[in-house]
Coordinates of C-alpha atoms in Angstrom, one line a residue:
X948 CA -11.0 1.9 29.6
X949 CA -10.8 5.7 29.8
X950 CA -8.0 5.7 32.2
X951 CA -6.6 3.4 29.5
X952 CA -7.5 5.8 26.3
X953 CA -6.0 8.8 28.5
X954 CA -3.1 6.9 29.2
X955 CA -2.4 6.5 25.2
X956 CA -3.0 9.7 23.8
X957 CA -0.9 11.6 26.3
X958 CA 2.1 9.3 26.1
X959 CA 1.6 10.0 22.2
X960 CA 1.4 13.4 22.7
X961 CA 4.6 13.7 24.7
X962 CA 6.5 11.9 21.6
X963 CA 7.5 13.7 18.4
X964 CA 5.6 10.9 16.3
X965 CA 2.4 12.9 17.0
X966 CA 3.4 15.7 15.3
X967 CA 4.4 13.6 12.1
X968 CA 0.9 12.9 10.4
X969 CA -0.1 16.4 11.5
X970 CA 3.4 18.1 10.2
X971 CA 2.4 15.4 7.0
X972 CA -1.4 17.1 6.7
X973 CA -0.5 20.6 6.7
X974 CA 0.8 20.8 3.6
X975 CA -1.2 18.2 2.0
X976 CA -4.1 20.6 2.8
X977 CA -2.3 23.4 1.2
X978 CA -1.9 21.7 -2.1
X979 CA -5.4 20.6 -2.4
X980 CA -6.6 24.1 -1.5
X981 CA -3.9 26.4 -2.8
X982 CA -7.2 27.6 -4.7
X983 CA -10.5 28.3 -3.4
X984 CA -13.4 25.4 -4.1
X985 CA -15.7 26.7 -6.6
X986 CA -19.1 27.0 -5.8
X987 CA -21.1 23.9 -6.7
X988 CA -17.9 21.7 -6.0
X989 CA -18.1 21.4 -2.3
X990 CA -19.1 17.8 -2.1
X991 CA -16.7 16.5 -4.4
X992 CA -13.8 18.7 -3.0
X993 CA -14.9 16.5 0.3
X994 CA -15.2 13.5 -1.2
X995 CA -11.6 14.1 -2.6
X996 CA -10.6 15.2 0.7
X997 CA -12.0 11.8 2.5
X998 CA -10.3 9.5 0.3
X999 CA -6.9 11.3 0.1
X1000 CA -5.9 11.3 3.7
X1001 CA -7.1 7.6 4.6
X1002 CA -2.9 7.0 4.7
X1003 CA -2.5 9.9 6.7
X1004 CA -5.2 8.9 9.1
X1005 CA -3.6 5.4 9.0
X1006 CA 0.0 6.8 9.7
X1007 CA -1.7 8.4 12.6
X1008 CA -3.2 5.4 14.3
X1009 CA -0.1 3.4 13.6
X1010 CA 2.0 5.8 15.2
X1011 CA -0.4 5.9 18.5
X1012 CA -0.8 2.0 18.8
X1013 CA 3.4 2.2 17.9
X1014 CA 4.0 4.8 20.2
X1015 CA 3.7 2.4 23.7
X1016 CA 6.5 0.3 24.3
X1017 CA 5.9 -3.4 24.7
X1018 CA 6.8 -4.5 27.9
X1019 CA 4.3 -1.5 29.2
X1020 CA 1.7 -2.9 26.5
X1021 CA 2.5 -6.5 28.0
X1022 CA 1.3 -4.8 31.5
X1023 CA -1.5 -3.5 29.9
X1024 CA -2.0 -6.4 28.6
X1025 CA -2.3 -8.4 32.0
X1026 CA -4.0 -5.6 34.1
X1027 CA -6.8 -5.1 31.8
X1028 CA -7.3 -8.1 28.8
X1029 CA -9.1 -6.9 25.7
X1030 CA -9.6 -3.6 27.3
X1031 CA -6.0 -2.8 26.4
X1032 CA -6.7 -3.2 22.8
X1033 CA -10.0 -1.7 22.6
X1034 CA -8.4 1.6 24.4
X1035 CA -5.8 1.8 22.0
X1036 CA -8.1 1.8 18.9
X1037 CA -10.2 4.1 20.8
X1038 CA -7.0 7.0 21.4
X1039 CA -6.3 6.4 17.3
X1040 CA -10.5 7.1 16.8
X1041 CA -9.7 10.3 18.9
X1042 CA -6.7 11.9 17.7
X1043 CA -7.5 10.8 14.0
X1044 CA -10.7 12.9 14.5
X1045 CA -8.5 15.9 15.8
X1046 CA -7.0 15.5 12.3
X1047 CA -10.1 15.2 10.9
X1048 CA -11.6 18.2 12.1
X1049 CA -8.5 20.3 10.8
X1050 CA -8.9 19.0 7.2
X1051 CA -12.9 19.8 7.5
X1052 CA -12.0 23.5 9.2
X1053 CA -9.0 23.8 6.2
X1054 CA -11.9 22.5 4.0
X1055 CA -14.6 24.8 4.8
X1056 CA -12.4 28.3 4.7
X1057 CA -12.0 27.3 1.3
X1058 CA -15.1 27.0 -0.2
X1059 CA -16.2 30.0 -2.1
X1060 CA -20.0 28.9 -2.5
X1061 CA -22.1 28.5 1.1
X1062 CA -22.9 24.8 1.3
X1063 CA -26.1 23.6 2.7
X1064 CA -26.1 22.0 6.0
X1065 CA -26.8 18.3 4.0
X1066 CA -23.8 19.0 2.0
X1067 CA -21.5 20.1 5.4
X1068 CA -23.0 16.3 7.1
X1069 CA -21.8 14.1 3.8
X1070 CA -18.5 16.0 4.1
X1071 CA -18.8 14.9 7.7
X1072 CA -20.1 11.4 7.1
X1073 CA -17.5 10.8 4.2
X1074 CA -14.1 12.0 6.6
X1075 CA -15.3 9.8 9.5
X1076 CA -15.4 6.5 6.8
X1077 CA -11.8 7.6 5.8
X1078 CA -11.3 7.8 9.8
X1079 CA -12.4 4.4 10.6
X1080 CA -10.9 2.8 7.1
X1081 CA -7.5 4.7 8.3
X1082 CA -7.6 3.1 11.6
X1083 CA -8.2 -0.3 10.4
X1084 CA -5.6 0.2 8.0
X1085 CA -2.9 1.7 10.3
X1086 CA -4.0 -1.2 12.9
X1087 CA -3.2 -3.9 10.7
X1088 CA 0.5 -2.7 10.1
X1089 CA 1.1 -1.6 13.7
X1090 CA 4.6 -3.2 15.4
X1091 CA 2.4 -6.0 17.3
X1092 CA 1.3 -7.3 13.9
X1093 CA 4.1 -6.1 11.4
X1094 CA 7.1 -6.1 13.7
X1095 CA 9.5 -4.2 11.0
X1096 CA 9.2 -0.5 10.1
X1097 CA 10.0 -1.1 6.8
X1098 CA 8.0 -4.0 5.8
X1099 CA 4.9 -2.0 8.0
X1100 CA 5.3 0.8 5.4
X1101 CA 5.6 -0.5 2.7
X1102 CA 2.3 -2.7 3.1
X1103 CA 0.6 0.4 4.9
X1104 CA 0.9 2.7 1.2
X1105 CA 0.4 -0.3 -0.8
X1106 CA -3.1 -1.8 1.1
X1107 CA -4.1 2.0 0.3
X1108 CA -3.0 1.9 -3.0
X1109 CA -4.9 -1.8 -3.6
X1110 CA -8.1 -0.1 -2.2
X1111 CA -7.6 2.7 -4.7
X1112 CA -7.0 0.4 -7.9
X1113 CA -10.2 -2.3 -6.3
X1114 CA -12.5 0.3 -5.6
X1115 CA -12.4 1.2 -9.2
X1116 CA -12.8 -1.5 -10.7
X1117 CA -16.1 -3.2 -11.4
X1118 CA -15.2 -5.2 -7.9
X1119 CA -15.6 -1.9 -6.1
X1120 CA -17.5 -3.9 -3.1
X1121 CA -14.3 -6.0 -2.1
X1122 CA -13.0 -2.6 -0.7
X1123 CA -13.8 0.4 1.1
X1124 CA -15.4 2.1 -2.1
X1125 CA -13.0 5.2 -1.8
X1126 CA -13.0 6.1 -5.6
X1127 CA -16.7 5.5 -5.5
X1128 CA -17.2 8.4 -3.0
X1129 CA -15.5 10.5 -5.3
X1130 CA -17.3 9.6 -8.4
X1131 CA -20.7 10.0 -6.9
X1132 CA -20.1 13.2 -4.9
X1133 CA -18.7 14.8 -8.3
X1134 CA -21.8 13.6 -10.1
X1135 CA -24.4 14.4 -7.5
X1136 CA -24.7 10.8 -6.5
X1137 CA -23.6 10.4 -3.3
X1138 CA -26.9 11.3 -1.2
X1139 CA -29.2 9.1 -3.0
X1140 CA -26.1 6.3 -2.8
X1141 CA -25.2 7.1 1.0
X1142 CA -27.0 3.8 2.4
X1143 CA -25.4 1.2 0.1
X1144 CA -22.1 3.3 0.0
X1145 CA -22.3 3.6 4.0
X1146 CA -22.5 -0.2 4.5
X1147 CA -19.6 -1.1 2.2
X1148 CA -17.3 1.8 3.8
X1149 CA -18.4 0.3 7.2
X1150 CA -18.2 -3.5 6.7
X1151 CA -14.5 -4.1 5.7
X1152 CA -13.1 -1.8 8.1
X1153 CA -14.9 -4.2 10.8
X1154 CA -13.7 -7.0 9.1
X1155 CA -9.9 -5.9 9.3
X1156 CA -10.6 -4.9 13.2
X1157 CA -11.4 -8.2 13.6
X1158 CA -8.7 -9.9 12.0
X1159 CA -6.6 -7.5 14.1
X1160 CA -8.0 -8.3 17.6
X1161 CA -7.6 -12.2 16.2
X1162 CA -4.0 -11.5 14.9
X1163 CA -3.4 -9.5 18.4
X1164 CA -4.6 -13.0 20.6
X1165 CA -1.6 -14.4 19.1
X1166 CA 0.9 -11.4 18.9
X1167 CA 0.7 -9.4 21.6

């Protein structure tokens, strides 16, 4: 398995589509910070932070699980059974937390107030459900599932979109409850909310893994 992991992320690091998402982030960050976070703000400017770059977290992972070609996934594939898919999710979990990590980094030189240590681990908490929701998301409209670009892109911006417009609505628990996080953190919600707001951002991620690993048994 970690020969396997290894394996992906350096033949996705040897490829120009690793440096997409990133080259996509940079800027992103420098619109959402082009001004510093005010003090009191610093758990909504997270919140905000989490549920913008779930697409660019997706991109990410599709790119990764894209990246191998498919006569070398095939071998993969035959060598090592589910292990093969497990590692690949497992490279997107890493380098989507490398992206992560810059966007928290970006996040925290911002801030002109000092958050409490509570406040840094529900910035934390909040990027790493927009990690795994990105994953599940860029996993679902990777080649082995959605073999054209095009029709992989499109449904890519407009499952995030859908999750934007459900988790709205009074239906927020049908979705990963982005626009919730952002609600609560701006109303100082989100800590007394985390538990119910944890299990909702957790559940349908898992749900799409599975239907991925399920779709994968028949589209390798």
């Amino acid at each position: 398995m970690i020969a396997l992991v290894r394996f992906r992320i350096a033949g996705y690091a040897r490829s120009h589509r690793a440096l997409q998402p990133l080259i996509g982030l940079l800027p992103l960050l420098a619109i959402l910070y082009a001004t510093p976070v005010p003090p009191g703000q610093e758990l909504g400017a997270a919140a905000d932070s989490a549920g913008i770059l779930i697409p660019v977290f997706a991109w990410a992972a599709r790119g990764l699980l894209d990246s191998e070609p498919d006569e070398q996934r095939m071998i993969s594939i035959v060598a090592a059974g589910r292990a093969e898919l497990v590692s690949g999710l497992l490279a997107a979990f890493a380098y989507d937390l490398v992206l992560a990590a810059v966007s928290e980094v970006a996040l925290l030189a911002r801030l002109a107030g000092s958050p409490t240590a509570g406040q840094v681990a529900l910035g934390v908490a909040l990027h790493l459900f927009s990690v795994v929701a990105g994953i599940t998301l860029g996993a679902l409209t990777s080649r082995p599932i959605l073999p054209s670009p095009a029709v992989s892109t499109i449904v890519l911006i407009a499952g995030y979109l859908a999750t934007l417009m459900v988790s709205a609505s009074s239906v927020h628990w049908l979705s990963v409850p982005v626009m919730t996080w952002m609600r609560d953190a701006h109303h100082g919600l989100l800590e007394s909310r985390l538990p119910s707001l944890a299990a909702e951002s957790l559940l349908w991620p898992a749900a799409g893994l599975a239907a991925y690993a399920w779709l994968r048994r028949t589209r390798p």
